[in-house]
Short mmCIF file of C-alpha atoms in Angstrom, two decimals:
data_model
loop_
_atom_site.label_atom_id
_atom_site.label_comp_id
_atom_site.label_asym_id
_atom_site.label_seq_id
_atom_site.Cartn_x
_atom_site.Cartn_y
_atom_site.Cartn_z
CA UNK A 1 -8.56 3.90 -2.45
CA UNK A 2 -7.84 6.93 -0.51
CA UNK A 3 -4.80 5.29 1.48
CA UNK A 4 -3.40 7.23 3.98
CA UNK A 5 -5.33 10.42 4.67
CA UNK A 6 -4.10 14.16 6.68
CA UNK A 7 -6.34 16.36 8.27
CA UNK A 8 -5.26 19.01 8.71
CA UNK A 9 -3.42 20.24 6.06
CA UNK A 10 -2.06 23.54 7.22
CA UNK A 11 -2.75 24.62 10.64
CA UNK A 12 -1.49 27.53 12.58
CA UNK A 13 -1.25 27.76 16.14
CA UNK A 14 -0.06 29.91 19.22
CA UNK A 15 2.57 28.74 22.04
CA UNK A 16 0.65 26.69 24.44
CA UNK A 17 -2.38 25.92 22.57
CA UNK A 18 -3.47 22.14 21.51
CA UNK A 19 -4.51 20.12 18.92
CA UNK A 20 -4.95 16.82 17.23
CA UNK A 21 -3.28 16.42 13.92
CA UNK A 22 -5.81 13.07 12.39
CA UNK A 23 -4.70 10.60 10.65
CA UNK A 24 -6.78 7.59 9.07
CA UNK A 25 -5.91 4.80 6.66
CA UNK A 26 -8.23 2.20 4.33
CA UNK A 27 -5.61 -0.27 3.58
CA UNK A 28 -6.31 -2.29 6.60
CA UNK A 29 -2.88 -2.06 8.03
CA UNK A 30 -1.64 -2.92 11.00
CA UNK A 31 1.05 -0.66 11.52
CA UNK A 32 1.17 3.24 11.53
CA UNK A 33 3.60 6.08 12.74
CA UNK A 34 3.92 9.42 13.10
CA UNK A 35 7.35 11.79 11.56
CA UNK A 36 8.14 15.21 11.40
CA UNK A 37 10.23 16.88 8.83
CA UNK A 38 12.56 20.01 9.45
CA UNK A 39 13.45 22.20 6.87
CA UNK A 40 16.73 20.16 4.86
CA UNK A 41 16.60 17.47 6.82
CA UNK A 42 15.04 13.78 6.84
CA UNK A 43 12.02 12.73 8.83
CA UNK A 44 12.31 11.63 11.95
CA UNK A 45 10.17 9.16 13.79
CA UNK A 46 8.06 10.42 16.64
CA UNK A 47 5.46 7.70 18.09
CA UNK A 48 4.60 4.43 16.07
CA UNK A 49 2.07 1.26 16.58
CA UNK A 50 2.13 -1.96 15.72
CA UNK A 51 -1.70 -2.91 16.42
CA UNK A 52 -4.56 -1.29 17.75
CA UNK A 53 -3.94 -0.66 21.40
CA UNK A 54 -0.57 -0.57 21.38
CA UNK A 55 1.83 2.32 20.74
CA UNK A 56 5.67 3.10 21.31
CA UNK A 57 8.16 5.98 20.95
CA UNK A 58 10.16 6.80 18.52
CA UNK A 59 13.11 9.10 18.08
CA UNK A 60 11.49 12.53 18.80
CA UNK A 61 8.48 11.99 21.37
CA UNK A 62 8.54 14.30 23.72
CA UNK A 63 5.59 17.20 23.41
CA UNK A 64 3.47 14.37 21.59
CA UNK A 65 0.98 11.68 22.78
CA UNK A 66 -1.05 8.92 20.37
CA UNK A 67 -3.54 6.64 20.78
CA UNK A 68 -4.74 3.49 18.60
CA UNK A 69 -8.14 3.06 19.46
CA UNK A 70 -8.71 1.36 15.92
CA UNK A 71 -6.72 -0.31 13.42
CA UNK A 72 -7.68 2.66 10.97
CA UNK A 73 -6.65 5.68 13.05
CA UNK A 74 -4.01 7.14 14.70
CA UNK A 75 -4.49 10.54 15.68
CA UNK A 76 -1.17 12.79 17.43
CA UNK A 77 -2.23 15.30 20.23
CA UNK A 78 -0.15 18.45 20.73
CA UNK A 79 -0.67 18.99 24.65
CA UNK A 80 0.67 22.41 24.64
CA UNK A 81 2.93 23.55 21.46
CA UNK A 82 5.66 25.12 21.36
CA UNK A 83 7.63 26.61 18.34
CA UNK A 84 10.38 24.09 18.03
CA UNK A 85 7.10 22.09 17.13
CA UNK A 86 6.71 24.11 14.00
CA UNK A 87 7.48 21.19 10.99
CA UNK A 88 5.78 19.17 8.53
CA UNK A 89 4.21 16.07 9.97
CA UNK A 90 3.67 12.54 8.14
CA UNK A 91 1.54 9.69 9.16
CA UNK A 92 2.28 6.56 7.85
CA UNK A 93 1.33 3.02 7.62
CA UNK A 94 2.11 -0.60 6.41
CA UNK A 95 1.21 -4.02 6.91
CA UNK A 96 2.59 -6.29 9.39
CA UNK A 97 4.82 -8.89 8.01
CA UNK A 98 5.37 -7.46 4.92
CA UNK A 99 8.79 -8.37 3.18
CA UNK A 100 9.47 -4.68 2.12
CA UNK A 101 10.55 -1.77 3.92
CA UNK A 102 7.22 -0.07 2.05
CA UNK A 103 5.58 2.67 4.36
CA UNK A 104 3.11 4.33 3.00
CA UNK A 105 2.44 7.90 3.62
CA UNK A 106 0.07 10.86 3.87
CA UNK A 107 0.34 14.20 2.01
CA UNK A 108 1.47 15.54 5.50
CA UNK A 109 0.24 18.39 8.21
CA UNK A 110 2.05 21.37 7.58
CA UNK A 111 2.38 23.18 11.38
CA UNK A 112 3.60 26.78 12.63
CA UNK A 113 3.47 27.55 15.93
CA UNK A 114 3.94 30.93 16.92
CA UNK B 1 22.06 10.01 16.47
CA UNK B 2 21.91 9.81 12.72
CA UNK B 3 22.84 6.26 11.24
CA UNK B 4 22.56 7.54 7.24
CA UNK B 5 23.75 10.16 5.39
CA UNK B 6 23.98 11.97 2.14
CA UNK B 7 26.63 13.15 0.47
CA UNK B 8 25.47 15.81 -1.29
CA UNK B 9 22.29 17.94 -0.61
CA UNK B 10 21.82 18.67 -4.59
CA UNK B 11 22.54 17.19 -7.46
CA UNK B 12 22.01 18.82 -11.08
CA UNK B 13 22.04 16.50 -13.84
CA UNK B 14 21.01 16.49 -17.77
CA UNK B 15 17.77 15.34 -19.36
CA UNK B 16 19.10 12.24 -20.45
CA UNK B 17 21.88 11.29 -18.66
CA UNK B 18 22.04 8.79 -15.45
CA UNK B 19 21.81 9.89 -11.92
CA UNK B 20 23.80 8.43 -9.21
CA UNK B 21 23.04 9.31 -5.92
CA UNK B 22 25.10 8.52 -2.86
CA UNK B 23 24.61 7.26 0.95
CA UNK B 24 26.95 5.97 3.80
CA UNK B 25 25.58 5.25 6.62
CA UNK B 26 27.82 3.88 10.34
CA UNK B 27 26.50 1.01 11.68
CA UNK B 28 28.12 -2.23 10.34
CA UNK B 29 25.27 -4.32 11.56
CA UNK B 30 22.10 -2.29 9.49
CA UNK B 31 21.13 -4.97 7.18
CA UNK B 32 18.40 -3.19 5.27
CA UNK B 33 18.02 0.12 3.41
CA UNK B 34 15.24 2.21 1.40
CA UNK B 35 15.29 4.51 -0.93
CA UNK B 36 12.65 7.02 -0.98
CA UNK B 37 11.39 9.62 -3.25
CA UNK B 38 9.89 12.87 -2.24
CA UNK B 39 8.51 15.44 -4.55
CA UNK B 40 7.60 18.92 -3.49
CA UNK B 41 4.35 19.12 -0.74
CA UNK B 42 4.13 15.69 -1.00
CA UNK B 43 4.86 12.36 1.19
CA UNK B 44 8.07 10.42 0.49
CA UNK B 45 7.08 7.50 -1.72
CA UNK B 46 9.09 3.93 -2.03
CA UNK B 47 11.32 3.43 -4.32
CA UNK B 48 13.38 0.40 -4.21
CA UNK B 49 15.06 -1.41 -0.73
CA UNK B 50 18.06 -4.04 -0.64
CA UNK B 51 18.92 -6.08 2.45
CA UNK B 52 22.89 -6.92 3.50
CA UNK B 53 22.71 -10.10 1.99
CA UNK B 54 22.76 -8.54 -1.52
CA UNK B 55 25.37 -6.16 -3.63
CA UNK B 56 22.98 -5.34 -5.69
CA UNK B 57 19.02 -4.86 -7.14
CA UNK B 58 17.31 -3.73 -10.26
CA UNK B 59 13.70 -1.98 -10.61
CA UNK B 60 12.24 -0.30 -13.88
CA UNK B 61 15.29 2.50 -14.17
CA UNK B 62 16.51 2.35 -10.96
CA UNK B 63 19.42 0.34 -9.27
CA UNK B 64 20.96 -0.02 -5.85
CA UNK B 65 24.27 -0.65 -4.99
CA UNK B 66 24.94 -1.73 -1.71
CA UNK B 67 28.79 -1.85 -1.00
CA UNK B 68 29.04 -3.56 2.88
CA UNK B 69 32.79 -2.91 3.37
CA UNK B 70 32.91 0.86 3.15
CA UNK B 71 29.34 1.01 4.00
CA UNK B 72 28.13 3.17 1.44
CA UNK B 73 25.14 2.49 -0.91
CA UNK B 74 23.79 4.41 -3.80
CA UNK B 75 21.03 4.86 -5.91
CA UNK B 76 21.17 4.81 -9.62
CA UNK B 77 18.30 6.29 -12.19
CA UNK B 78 18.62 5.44 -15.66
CA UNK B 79 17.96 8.07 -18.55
CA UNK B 80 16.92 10.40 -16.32
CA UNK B 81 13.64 12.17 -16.50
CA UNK B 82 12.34 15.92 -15.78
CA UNK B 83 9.43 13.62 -13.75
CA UNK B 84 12.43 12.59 -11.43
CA UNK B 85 12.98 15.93 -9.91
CA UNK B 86 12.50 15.52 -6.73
CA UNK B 87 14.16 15.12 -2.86
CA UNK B 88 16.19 11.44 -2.62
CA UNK B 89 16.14 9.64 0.71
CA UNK B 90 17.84 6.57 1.72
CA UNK B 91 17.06 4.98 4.76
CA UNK B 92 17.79 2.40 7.24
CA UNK B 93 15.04 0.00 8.15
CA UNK B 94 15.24 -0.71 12.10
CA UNK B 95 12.48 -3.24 12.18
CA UNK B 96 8.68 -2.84 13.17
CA UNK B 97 8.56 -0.53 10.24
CA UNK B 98 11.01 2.15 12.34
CA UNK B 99 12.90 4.08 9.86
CA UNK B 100 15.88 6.17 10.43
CA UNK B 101 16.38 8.91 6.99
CA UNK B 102 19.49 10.38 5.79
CA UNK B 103 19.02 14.16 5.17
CA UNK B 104 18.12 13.96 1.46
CA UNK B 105 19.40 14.97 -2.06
CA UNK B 106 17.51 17.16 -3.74
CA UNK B 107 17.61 15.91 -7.53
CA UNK B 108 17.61 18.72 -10.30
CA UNK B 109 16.65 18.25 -14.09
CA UNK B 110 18.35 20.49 -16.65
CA UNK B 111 16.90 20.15 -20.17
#
């Protein structure tokens, strides 16, 4: 199984430019998220859902929008970056109902905005 | 703002020996905590979880200690390996799959 896959890996952009960082999972699971890490720190939770067609925020949200068209993909859009949004981005994902605190993540999106 | 924490952001221990890695975190009421593992360019991977209603859990090498009244937990690796290098995170399980992570201990293998 290919579980929880990143694209891009590495991705460079300029202030006020877009993207999509994509992320897709196999596992047929319900939930999925989005975190960023900082350099020494922890990752922190940005925008998560719980089921196709719905979505919430998380911690950090601002400068980020998601979508859940389908159960397998949850894509975060960069509307216009900026360089505090230069970090290493997880997706992640787990099934609903599950008795452990198991997310499972991608390799990550490394970003640099400059 | 941040409900876990790390004591220490390395720790340096022998081929061999046990590793004990700490966490407090502030609410009284979190009643369920991760650990995860995180080795370099890759995705933090579970290790082990405990809820409040236990002191204590076992996996293959690994323990957690959860100690309510000071609110402190930690996580213990038995014999430990130069395959355990790596970044520790604990973390607090807010529901819906939300996680909140401490800032991470970067583990260190001396042969």
């Amino acid at each position: 199984n290919a579980g929880v896959t990143q694209t891009p890996k590495f991705q460079v952009l300029k202030t006020g430019q877009s993207m999509t960082l994509q992320c897709a999972q196999d596992m047929n699971h319900e939930y999925m998220s989005w975190y960023r890490q900082d350099p020494g720190m922890g990752l922190r939770l940005i925008h998560y859902s719980v089921g196709a067609g719905i979505t919430d925020q998380g911690e950090v949200p601002n400068g980020y929008n998601v979508s859940r068209s389908t159960t397998e993909d949850f894509p975060l859009r960069l509307l216009s970056a900026a360089p505090s949004q230069t970090s290493v981005y997880f997706c992640a994902s787990s099934p609903a109902g599950a008795n452990t605190g198991e997310l499972f993540f991608g390799e990550g999106s490394r970003l640099t905005v400059l | 703002g941040e409900s876990v924490g790390l004591h220490l952001p390395t720790l340096s221990v022998q081929e061999g020996d046990n590793s004990i890695i700490n966490c407090a975190y502030s609410n009284s009421a979190s009643d369920y905590f991760i650990w995860y593992k995180q080795e370099s360019g890759k995705g933090p991977q579970f290790i082990i979880d405990i809820r409040s209603n236990m002191d204590k859990r076992q996996g293959q090498r690994v323990t957690v200690l959860l100690n309510k009244t000071v609110k402190h937990l930690s996580l213990q690796i038995a014999a430990t390996q130069p395959g355990d290098s790596a970044v520790y995170f604990c973390a607090e399980n807010q529901g819906a799959q939300k996680l909140v992570f401490g800032q991470g201990t970067r583990l260190t293998i001396n042969p």
